[in-house]
Tab-separated table of C-alpha atoms in Angstrom:
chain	number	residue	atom	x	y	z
A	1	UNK	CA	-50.270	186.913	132.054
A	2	UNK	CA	-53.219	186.616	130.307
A	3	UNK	CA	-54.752	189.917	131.648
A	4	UNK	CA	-52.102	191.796	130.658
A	5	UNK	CA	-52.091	190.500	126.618
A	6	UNK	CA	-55.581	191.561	127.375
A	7	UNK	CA	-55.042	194.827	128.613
A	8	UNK	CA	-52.192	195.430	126.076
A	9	UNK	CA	-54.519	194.695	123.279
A	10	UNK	CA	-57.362	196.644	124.153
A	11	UNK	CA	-54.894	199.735	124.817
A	12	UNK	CA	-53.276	198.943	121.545
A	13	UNK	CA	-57.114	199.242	120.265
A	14	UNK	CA	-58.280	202.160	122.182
A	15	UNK	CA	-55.640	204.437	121.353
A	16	UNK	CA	-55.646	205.116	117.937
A	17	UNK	CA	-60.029	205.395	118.566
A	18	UNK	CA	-59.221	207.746	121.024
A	19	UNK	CA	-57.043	209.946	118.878
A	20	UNK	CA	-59.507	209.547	115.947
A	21	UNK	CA	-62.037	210.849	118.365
A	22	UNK	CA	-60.398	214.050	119.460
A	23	UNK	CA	-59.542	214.681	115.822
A	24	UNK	CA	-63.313	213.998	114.696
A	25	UNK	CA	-64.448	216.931	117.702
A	26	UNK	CA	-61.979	218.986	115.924
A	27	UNK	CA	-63.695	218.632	112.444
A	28	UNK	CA	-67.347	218.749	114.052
A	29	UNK	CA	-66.600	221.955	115.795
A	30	UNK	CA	-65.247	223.583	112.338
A	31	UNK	CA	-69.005	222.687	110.857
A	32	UNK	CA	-70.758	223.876	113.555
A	33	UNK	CA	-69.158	227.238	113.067
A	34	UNK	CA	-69.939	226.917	109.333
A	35	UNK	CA	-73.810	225.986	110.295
A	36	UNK	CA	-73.111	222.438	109.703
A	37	UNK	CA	-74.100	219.411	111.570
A	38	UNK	CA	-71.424	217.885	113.908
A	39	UNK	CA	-69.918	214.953	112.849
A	40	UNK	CA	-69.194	211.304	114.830
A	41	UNK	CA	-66.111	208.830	114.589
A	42	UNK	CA	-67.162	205.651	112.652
A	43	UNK	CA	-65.235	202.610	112.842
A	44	UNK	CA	-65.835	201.864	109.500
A	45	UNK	CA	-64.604	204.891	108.572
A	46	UNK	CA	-61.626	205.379	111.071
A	47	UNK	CA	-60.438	201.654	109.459
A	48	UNK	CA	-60.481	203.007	106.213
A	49	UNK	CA	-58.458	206.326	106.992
A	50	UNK	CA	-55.831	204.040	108.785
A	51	UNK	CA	-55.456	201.878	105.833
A	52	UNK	CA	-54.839	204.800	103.847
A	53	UNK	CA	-52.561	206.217	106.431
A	54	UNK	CA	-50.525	203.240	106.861
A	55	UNK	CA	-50.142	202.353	103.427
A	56	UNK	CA	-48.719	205.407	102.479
A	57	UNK	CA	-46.415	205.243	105.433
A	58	UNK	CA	-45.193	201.931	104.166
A	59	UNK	CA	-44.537	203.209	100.450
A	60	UNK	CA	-43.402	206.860	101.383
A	61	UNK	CA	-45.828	207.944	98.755
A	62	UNK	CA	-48.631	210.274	99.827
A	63	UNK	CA	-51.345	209.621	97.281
A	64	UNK	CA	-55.099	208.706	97.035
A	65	UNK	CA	-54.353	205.667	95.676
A	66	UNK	CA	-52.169	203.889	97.625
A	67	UNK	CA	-54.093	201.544	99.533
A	68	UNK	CA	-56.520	201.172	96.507
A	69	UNK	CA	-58.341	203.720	94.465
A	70	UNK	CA	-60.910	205.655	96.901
A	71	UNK	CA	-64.416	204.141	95.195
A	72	UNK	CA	-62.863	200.887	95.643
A	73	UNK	CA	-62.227	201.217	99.849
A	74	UNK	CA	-65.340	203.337	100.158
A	75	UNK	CA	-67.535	200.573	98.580
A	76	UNK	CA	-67.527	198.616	101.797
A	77	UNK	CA	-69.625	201.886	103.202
A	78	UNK	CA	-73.173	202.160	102.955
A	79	UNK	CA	-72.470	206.188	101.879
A	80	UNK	CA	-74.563	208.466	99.883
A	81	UNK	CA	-71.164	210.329	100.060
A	82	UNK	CA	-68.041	210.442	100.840
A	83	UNK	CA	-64.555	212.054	100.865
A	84	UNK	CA	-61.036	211.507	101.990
A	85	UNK	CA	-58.315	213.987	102.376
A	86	UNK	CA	-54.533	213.106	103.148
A	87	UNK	CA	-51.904	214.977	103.659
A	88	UNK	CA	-47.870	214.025	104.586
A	89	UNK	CA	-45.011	215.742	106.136
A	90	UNK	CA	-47.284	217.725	109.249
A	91	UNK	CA	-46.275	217.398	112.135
A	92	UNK	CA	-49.500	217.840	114.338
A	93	UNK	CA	-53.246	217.611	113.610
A	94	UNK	CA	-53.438	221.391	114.572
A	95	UNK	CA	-51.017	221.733	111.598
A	96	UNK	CA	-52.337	219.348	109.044
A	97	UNK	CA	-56.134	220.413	109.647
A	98	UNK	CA	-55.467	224.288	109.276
A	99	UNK	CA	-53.459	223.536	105.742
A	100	UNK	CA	-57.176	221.613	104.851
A	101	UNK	CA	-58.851	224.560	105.869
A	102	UNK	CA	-56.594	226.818	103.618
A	103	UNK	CA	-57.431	224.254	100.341
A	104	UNK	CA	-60.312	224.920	98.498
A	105	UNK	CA	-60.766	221.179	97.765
A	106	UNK	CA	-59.834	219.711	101.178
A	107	UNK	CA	-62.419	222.209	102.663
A	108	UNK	CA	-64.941	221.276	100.923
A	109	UNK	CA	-64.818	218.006	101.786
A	110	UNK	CA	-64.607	219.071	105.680
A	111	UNK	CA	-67.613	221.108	104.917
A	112	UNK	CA	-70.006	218.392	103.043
A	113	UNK	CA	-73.525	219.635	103.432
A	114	UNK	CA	-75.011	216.220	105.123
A	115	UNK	CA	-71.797	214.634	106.282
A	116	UNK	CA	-72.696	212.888	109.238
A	117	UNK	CA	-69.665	210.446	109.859
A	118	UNK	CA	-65.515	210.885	109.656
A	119	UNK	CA	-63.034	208.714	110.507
A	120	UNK	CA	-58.821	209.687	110.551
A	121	UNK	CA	-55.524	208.404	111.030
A	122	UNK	CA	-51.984	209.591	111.221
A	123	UNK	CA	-48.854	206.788	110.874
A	124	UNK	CA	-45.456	207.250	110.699
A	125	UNK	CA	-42.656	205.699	109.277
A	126	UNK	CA	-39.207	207.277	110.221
A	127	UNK	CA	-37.819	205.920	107.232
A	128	UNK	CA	-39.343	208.268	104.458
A	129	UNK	CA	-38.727	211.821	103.563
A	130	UNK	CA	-42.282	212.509	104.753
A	131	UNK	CA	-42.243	210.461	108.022
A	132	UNK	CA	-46.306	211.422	108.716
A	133	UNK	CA	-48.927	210.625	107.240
A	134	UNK	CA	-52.493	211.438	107.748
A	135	UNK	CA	-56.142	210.293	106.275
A	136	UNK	CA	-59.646	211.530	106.506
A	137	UNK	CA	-62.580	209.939	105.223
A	138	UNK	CA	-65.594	212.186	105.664
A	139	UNK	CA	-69.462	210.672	104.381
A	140	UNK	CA	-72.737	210.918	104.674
A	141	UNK	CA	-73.691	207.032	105.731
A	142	UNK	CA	-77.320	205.780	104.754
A	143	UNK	CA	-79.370	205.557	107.701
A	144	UNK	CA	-81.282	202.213	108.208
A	145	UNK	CA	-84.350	203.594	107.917
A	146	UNK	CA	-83.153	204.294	103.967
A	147	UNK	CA	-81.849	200.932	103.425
A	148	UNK	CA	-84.794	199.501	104.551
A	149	UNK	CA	-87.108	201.551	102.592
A	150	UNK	CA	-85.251	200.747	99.482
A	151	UNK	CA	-84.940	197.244	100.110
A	152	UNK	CA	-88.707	196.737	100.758
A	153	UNK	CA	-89.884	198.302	97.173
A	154	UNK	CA	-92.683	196.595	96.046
A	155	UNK	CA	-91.897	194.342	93.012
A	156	UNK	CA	-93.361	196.772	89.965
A	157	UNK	CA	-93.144	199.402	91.955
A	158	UNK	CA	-89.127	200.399	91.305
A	159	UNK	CA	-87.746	203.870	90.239
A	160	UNK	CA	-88.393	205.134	87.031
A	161	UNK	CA	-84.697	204.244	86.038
A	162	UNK	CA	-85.020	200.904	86.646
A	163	UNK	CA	-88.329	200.665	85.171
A	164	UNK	CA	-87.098	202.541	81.820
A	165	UNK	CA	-84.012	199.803	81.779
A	166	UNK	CA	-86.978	196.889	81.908
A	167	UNK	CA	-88.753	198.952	79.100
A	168	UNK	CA	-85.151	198.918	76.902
A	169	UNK	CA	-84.821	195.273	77.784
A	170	UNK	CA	-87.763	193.862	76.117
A	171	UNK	CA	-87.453	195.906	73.400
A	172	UNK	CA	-83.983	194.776	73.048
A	173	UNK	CA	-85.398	191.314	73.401
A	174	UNK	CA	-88.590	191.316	71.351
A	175	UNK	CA	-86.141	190.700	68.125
A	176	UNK	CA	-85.780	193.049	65.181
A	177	UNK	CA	-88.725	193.874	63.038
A	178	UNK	CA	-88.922	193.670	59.306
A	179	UNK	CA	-89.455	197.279	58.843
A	180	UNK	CA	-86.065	199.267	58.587
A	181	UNK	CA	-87.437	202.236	61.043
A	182	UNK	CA	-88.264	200.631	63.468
A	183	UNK	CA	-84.930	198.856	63.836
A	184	UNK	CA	-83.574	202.154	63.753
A	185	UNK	CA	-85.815	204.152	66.192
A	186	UNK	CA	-85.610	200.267	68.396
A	187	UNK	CA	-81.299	200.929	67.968
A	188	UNK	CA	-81.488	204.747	69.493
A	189	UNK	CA	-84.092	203.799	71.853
A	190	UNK	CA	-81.734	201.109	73.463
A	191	UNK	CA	-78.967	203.573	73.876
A	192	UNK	CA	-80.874	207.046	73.802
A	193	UNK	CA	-84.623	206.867	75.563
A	194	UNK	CA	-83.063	205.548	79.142
């Protein structure tokens, strides 16, 4: 008995991975043909497209925001970049991914420069007008190699950005000075000379 929860579960688990994986060749094919690098399924990813997907099966409503704006369900993602395109009321992947192709704004986001990653979902719900639904989430993930090197920045060594926000700081800090101008060129440094 035990064996088959098992089994049922990992099915249950493989399936939608699987499907997310034949729709991922589909995109990575497209970029190749466009010069692009291929793309590969990411489980990070793949969970947020089905979120997306899912939620708006639930609500009926196809919209970005749904399951949460976009930033806030990307953040989780260690992404330089990243898109997501949804669409409702297809009935295949064949049908949803060629009406992508004919939007200027979908395509783009299939044809992100350094993409690297996608993940996508379809759900239905029988119940709305739309009954299918269908996510994409397409990035360009940090590598490790990045997150390392920007985690092991010498102390006074950061980017100039941060180092110009220290600068602002102590200024900000050091008090006001008794001579008008300089509280005025201190008061448009703050906000102006970052």
């Amino acid at each position: 008995m035990r064996t088959a929860y098992f089994l049922a579960a990992a099915m249950a688990v493989a399936a939608p991975l699987a499907h997310a994986e034949d729709m991922a060749e589909v995109v990575s094919r497209y970029r190749t043909e466009h010069g692009l690098s291929a793309v590969k399924t990411d489980p990070q990813l793949t969970a947020i497209a089905e979120r997306q997907a899912q939620a708006m099966a639930a609500s009926g409503i196809m919209d970005h925001s749904v399951a949460g704006s976009f930033s806030s369900r990307i953040s989780v993602v260690n992404a330089n970049r990243a898109a997501e395109n949804i669409a409702a009321g297809t009935k295949t992947w064949a049908e949803t991914f060629r009406m992508w192709q004919n939007s200027p704004g979908h395509n783009a986001n299939l044809l992100q420069a350094r993409a690297d990653s996608v993940g996508v979902a379809v759900a239905r719900n029988e119940q709305t007008r739309y009954k299918i639904f269908w996510a994409m989430v397409i990035a360009e993930k940090a590598s490790k190699e990045k997150e390392v090197r920007v985690a092991a920045v010498p102390k006074g060594k950061e980017p100039k950005v941060a180092a110009q926000k220290k600068t602002a700081e102590r200024r900000a800090s050091a008090g006001s000075s008794d001579n008008p101008l300089t509280a005025v060129k201190d008061f448009v440094c703050k906000y102006l000379c970052q």
